[in-house]
Coordinates of C-alpha atoms and ligand atoms in Angstrom, one line a residue:
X1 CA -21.9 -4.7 -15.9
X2 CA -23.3 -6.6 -12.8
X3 CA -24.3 -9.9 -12.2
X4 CA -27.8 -11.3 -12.3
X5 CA -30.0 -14.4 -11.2
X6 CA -31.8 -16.6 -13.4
X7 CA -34.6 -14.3 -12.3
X8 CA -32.7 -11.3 -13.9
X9 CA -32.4 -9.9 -10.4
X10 CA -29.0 -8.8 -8.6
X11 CA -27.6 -11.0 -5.7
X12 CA -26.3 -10.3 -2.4
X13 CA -23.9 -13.6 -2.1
X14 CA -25.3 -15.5 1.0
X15 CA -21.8 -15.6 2.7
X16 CA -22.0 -11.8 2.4
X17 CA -25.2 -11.9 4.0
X18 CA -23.9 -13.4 7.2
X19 CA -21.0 -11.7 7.4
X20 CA -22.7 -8.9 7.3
X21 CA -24.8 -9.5 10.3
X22 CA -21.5 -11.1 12.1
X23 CA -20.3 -7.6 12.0
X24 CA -23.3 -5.8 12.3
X25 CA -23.4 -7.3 15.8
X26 CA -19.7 -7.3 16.5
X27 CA -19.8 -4.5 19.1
X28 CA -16.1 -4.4 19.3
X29 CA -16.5 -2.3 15.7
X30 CA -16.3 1.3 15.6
X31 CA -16.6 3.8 12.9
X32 CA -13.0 5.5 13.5
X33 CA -10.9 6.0 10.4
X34 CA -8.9 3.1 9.1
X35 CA -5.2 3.5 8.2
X36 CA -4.8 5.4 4.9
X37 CA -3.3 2.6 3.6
X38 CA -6.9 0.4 4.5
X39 CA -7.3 -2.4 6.6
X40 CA -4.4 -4.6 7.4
X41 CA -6.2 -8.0 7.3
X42 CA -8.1 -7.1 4.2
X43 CA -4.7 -5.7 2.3
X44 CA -2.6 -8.8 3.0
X45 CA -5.1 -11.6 2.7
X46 CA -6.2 -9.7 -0.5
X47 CA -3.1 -9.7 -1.8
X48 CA -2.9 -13.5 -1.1
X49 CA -6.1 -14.0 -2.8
X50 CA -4.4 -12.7 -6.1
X51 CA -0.8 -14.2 -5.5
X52 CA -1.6 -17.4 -3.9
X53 CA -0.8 -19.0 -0.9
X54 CA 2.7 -20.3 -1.7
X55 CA 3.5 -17.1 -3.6
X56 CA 7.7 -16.7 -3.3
X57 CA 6.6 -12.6 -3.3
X58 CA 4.5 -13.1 -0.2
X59 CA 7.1 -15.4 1.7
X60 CA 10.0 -12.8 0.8
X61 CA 8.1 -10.0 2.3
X62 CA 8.4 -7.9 -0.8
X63 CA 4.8 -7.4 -1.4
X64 CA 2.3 -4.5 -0.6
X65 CA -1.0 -4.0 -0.8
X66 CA -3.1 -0.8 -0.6
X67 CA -7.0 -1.0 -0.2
X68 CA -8.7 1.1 -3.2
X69 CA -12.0 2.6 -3.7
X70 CA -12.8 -0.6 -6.1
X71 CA -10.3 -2.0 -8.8
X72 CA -11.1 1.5 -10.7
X73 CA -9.4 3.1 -7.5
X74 CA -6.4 0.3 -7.7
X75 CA -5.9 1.3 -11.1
X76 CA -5.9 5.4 -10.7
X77 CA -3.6 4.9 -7.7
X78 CA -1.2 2.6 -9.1
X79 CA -1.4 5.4 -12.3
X80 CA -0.5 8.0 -10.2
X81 CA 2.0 6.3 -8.5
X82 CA 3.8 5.4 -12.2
X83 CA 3.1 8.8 -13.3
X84 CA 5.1 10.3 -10.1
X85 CA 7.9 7.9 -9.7
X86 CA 7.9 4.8 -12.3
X87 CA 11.3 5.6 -14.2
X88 CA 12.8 8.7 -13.0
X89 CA 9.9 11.1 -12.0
X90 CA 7.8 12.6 -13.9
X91 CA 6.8 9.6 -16.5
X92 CA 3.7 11.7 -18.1
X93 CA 6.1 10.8 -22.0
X94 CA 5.8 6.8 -20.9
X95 CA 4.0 5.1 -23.2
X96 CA 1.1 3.1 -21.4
X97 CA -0.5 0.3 -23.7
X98 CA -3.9 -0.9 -23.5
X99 CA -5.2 -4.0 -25.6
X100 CA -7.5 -3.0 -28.3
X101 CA -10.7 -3.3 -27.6
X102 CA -10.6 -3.2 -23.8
X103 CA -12.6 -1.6 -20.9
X104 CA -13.5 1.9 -21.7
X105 CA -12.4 3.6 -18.5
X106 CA -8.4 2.3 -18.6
X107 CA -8.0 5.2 -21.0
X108 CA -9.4 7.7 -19.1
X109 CA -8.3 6.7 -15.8
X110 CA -4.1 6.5 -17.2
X111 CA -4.7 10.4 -19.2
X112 CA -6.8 11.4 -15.7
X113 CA -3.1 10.1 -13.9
X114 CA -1.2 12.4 -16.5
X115 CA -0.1 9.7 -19.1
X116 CA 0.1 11.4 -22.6
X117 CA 1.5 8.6 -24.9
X118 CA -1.6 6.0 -24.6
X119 CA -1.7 3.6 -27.1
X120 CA -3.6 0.5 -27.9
X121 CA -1.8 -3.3 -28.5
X122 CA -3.3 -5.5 -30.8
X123 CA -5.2 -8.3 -29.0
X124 CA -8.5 -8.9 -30.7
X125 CA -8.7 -10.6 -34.4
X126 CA -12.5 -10.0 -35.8
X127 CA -12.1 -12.6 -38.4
X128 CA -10.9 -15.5 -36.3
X129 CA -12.8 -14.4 -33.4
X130 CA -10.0 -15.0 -31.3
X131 CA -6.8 -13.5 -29.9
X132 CA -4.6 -11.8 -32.3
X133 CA -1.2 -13.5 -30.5
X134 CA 1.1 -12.3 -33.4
X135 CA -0.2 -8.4 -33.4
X136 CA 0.3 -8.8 -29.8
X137 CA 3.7 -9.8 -29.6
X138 CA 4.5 -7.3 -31.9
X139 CA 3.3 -4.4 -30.5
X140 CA 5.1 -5.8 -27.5
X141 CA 8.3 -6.3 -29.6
X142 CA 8.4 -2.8 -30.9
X143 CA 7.2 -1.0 -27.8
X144 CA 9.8 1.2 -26.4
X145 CA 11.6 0.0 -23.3
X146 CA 9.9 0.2 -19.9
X147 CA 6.5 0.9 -22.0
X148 CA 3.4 0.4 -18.9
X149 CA 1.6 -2.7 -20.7
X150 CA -2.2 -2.9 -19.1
X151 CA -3.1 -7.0 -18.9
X152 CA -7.0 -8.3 -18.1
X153 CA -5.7 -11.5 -15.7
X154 CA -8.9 -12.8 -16.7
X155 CA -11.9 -12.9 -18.0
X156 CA -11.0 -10.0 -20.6
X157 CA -13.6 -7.4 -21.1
X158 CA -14.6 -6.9 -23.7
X159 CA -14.3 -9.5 -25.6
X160 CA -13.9 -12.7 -23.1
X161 CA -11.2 -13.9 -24.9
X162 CA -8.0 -14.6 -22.6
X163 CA -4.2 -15.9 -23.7
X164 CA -3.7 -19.7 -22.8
X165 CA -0.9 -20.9 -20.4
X166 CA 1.2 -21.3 -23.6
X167 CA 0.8 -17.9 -24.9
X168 CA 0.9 -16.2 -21.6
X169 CA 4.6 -17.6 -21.3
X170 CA 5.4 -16.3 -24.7
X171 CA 3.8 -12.6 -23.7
X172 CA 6.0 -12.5 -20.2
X173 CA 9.4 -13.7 -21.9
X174 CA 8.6 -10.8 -25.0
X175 CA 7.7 -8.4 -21.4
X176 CA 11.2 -9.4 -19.7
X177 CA 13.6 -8.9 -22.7
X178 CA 11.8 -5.4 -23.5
X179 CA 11.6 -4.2 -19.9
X180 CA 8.1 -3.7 -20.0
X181 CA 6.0 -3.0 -16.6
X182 CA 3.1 -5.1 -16.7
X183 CA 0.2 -3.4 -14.6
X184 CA -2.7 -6.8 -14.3
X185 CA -6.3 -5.4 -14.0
X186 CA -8.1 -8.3 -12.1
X187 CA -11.7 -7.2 -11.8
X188 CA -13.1 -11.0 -12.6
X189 CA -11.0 -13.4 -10.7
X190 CA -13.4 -16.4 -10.0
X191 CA -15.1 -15.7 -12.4
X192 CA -14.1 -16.6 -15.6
X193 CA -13.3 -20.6 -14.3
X194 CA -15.2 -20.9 -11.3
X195 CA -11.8 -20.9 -9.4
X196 CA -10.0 -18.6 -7.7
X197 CA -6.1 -20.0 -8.2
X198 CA -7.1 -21.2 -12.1
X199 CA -8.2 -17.7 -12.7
X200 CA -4.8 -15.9 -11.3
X201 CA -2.8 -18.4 -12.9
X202 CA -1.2 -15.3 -15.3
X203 CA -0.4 -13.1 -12.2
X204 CA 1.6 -15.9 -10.8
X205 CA 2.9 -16.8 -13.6
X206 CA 4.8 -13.4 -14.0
X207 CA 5.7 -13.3 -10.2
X208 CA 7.1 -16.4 -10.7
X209 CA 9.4 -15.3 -13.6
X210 CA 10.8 -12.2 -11.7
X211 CA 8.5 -9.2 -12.5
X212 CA 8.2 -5.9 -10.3
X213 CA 4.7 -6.0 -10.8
X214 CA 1.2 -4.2 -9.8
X215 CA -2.0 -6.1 -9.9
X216 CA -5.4 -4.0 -9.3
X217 CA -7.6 -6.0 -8.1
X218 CA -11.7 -5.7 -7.9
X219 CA -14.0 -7.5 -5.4
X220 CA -16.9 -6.0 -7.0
X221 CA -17.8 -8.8 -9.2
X222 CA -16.8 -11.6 -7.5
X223 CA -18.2 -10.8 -4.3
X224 CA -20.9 -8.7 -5.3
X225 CA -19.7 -5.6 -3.6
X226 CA -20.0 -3.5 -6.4
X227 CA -21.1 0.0 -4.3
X228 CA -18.9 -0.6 -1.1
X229 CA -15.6 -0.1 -3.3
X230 CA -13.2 -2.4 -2.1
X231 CA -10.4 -3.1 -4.4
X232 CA -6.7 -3.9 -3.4
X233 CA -3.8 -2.6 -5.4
X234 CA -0.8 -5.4 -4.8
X235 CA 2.7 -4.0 -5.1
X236 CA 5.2 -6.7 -6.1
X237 CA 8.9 -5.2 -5.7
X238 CA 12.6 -6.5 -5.6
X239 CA 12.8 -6.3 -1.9
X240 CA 11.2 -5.2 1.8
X241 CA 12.9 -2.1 1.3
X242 CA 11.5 -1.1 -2.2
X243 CA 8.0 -1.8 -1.6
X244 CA 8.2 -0.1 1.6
X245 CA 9.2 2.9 -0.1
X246 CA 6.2 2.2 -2.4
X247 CA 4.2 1.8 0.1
X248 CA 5.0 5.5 1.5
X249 CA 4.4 7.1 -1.6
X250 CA 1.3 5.2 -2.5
X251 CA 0.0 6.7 1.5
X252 CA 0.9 10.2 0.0
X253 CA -1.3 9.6 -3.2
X254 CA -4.0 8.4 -1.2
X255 CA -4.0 10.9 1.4
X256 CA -4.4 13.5 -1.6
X257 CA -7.6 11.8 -3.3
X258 CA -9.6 10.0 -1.1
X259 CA -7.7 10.0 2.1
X260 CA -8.9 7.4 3.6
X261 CA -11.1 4.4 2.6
X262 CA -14.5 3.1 3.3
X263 CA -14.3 0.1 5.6
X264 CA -17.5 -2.0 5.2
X265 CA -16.4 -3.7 2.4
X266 CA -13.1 -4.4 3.5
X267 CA -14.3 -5.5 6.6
X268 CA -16.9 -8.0 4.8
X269 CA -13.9 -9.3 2.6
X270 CA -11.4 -9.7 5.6
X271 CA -13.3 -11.7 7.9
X272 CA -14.2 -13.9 4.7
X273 CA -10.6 -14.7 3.8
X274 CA -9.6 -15.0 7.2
X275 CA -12.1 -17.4 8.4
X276 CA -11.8 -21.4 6.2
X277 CA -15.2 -22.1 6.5
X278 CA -16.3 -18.8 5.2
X279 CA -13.9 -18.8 2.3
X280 CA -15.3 -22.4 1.2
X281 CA -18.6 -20.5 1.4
X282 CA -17.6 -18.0 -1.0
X283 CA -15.6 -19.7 -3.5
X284 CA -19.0 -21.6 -3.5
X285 CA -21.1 -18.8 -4.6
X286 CA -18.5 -17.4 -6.6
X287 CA -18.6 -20.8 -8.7
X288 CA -22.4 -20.5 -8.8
X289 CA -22.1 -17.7 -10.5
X290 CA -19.5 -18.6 -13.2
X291 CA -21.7 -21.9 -13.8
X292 CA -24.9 -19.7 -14.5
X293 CA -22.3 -18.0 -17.0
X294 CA -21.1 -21.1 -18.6
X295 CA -25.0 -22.8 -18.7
X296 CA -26.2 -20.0 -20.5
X297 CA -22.9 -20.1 -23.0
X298 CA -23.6 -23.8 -23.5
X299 CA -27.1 -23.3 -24.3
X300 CA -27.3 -20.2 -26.6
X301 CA -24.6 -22.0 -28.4
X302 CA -26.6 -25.3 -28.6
X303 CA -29.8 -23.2 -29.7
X304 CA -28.0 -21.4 -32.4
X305 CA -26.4 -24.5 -33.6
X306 CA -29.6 -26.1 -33.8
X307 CA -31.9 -23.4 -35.6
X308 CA -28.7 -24.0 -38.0
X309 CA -27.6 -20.2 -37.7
X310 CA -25.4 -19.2 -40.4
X311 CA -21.7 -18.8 -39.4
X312 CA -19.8 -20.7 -36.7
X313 CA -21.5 -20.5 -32.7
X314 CA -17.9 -22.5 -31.0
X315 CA -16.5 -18.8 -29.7
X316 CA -19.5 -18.6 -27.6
X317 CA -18.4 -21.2 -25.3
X318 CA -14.8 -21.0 -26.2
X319 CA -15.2 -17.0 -24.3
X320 CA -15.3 -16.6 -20.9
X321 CA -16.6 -14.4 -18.2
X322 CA -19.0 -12.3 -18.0
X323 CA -18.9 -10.7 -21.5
X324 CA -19.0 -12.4 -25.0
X325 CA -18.5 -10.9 -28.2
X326 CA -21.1 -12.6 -30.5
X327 CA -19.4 -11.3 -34.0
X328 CA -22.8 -9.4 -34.8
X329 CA -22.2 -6.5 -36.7
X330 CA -23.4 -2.9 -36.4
X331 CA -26.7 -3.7 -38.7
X332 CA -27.7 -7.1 -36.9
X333 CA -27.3 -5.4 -33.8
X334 CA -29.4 -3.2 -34.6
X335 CA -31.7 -5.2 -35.7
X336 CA -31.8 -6.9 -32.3
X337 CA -32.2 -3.3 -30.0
X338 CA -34.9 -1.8 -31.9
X339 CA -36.9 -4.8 -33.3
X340 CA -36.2 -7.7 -30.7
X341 CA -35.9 -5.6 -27.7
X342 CA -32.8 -7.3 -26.5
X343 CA -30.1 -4.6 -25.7
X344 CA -26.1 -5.3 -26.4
X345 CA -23.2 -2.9 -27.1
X346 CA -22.9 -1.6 -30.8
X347 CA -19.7 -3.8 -30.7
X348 CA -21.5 -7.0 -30.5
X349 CA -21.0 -7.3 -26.6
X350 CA -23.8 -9.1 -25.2
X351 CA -23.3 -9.0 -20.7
X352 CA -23.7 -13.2 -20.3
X353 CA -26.0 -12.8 -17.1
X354 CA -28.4 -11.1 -19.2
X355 CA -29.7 -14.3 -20.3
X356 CA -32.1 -16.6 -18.3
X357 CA -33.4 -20.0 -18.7
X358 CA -36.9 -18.2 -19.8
X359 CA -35.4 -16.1 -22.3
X360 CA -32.6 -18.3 -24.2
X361 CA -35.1 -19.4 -27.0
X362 CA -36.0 -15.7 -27.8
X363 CA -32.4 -14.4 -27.6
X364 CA -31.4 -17.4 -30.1
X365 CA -34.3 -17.2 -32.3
X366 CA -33.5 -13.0 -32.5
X367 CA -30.0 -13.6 -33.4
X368 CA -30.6 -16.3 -36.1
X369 CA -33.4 -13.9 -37.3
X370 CA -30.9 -10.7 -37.3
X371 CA -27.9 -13.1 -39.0
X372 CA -29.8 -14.2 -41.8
X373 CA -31.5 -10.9 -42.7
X374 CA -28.4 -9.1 -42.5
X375 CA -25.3 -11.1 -43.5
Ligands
PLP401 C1 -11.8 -4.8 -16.8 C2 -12.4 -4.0 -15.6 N1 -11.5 -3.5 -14.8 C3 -11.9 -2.8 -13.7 C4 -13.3 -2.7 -13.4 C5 -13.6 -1.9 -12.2 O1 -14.4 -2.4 -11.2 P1 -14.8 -1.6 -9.9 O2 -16.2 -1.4 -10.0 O3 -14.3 -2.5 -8.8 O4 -14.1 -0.3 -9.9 C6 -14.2 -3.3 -14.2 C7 -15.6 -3.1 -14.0 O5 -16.5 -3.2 -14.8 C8 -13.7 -4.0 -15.4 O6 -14.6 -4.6 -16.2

């Protein structure tokens, strides 16, 4: 799912625009291959991006990062790299947990690394329409030791529904008595607040209390660079000496299944992060984005509430990111695809950026119209 305009069109951020011409006239580029391991400007300044300026990790040198083919290539490195060397070698009988529901491709990516035991941790409660924080703990609680526990750092997809600061502390001290890895997918960071450091709060949080840690990250989303593939995979080890070794393992893995990675987008990236008046540019458009998100939250919810819709509208707003789940069942979804036109996943997923300013009242009046034919 991409982002769209109030026009329903997709954008090409305007700080991406000009950095795009900056290089495009930079004649000191070349098209030689980039390290395996990606561009060193874009790999550390990424990883800074996810751990934060002041991150301990970062100042102890015990961080790596590797530049992926998207946060789907962060994710089937750092699979491979568990697979191969996690506990022991040869971890295909490590059981890797992913929240149920969640993105449909962390299953196939962790079996297409090897992974056998792949299960799902509770996370989503249909009735409250929130997070199922008991299930969750748990699953968490029972899992066995050093069990590979997938975490959305934001913004989950599907259902937009992320732990708060409170439960997050409660899921990392459950994670450190078991001994289980936490692997963050952050495909949405920006996104779900309109601010990068907000949004990366849970990442922290667990570097903070100790964790060996990977965290995929995505800059499709947040800067719109959803077919140059950058992603960053950030390693977070005991020491220098560990993620080093990482590091030289990951540049096996790599070598073996893409080789070597595309540098346009890690270019674009780079010279964004590096430069202050370019980041203050993106982090700009990046909250323009989340505030078309949270607009169009605040006023389907407002329309629902006052057409007098049956059943409760506050989870619309309550969600965040891109995705919400609107608690539509099979038949009123439906209802909405083949009578109304207005096309969401048979799970009640509606994409946020799908809505516009001109078509809010005909989304609302097609929802309360499918909700009180079909309870
Ligand atoms: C939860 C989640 N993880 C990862 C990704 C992968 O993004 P990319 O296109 O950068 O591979 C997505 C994209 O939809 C996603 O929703």
């Amino acid at each position: 799912a991409a982002y769209r305009t109030d026009e329903g069109q997709p954008w090409v951020l305007p700080v991406v625009k000009k950095v795009e011409q900056k290089i495009a006239n930079d004649a000191s580029l070349n098209h030689e291959y980039l390290p395996i391991l990606g561009l060193p400007e874009f790999r550390a300044n990424a990883s800074r991006i996810a751990l934060g300026e002041d991150s301990r990790a970062i100042k102890e040198n015990r961080v790596g990062g590797v530049q992926c083919l998207g946060g789907t290539g962060a994710l089937r490195i750092g699979a491979e790299f568990l697979r191969r060397w996690y506990n022991g070698n040869n971890n295909t009988t490590t059981p890797v947990y992913i929240s149920s529901p969640s993105w449909e491709n962390h299953n196939s990516v962790f079996v297409n690394a090897g992974f056998k035991d792949i299960r799902a941790y509770r996370y989503w409660d249909a009735a409250k329409r929130g997070l199922d924080l008991e299930g969750l703990l748990e699953d968490m609680e029972s899992a066995p030791e050093f069990s590979i526990f997938i975490l959305h750092a934001c913004a989950h997809n599907p259902t937009g529904t992320d732990p708060t600061l409170e439960q997050w502390k409660q899921i990392a001290a459950v994670m450190k008595r078991r001994f289980l890895f936490p692997f963050f997918d952050s495909a949405y960071q920006g996104f779900a607040s309109g601010c990068l450091d907000r949004d990366a709060w849970a990442v922290r949080y667990f570097v903070s209390e100790g964790f060996e840690l990977f965290c995929a990250q995505s800059f499709s989303k947040n800067f719109g660079l959803y077919n140059e593939r950058v992603g960053n995979l950030s390693v977070v080890g005991k020491d220098t000496d560990n993620v080093q070794r990482v590091l030289s393992q990951m540049e096996k893995i790599v070598r073996t299944i893409w080789s070597n990675p595309p540098s346009q987008g890690a270019r674009i990236v780079a010279t964004t992060l590096t430069c202050p008046q370019l980041f203050a540019e993106w982090k700009d458009n990046v909250k323009t984005m989340a505030d078309r998100v949270l607009l169009m939250r605040s006023e389907l919810r407002a329309r629902l509430q006052a057409l007098g819709t049956p059943g409760t509208w506050n989870h619309i707003t309550e969600q965040i990111g891109m995705f919400s789940f609107t608690g539509l069942n099979p038949k009123q979804v439906e209802y909405m695809i083949k009578e109304k036109h207005i096309y969401l996943m048979a799970s009640g997923r509606i994409n946020m950026c799908g809505l516009t300013t001109k078509n809010l009242d005909y989304v609302a009046s097609s929802i309360h119209e499918a909700v009180t034919k079909f309870q």
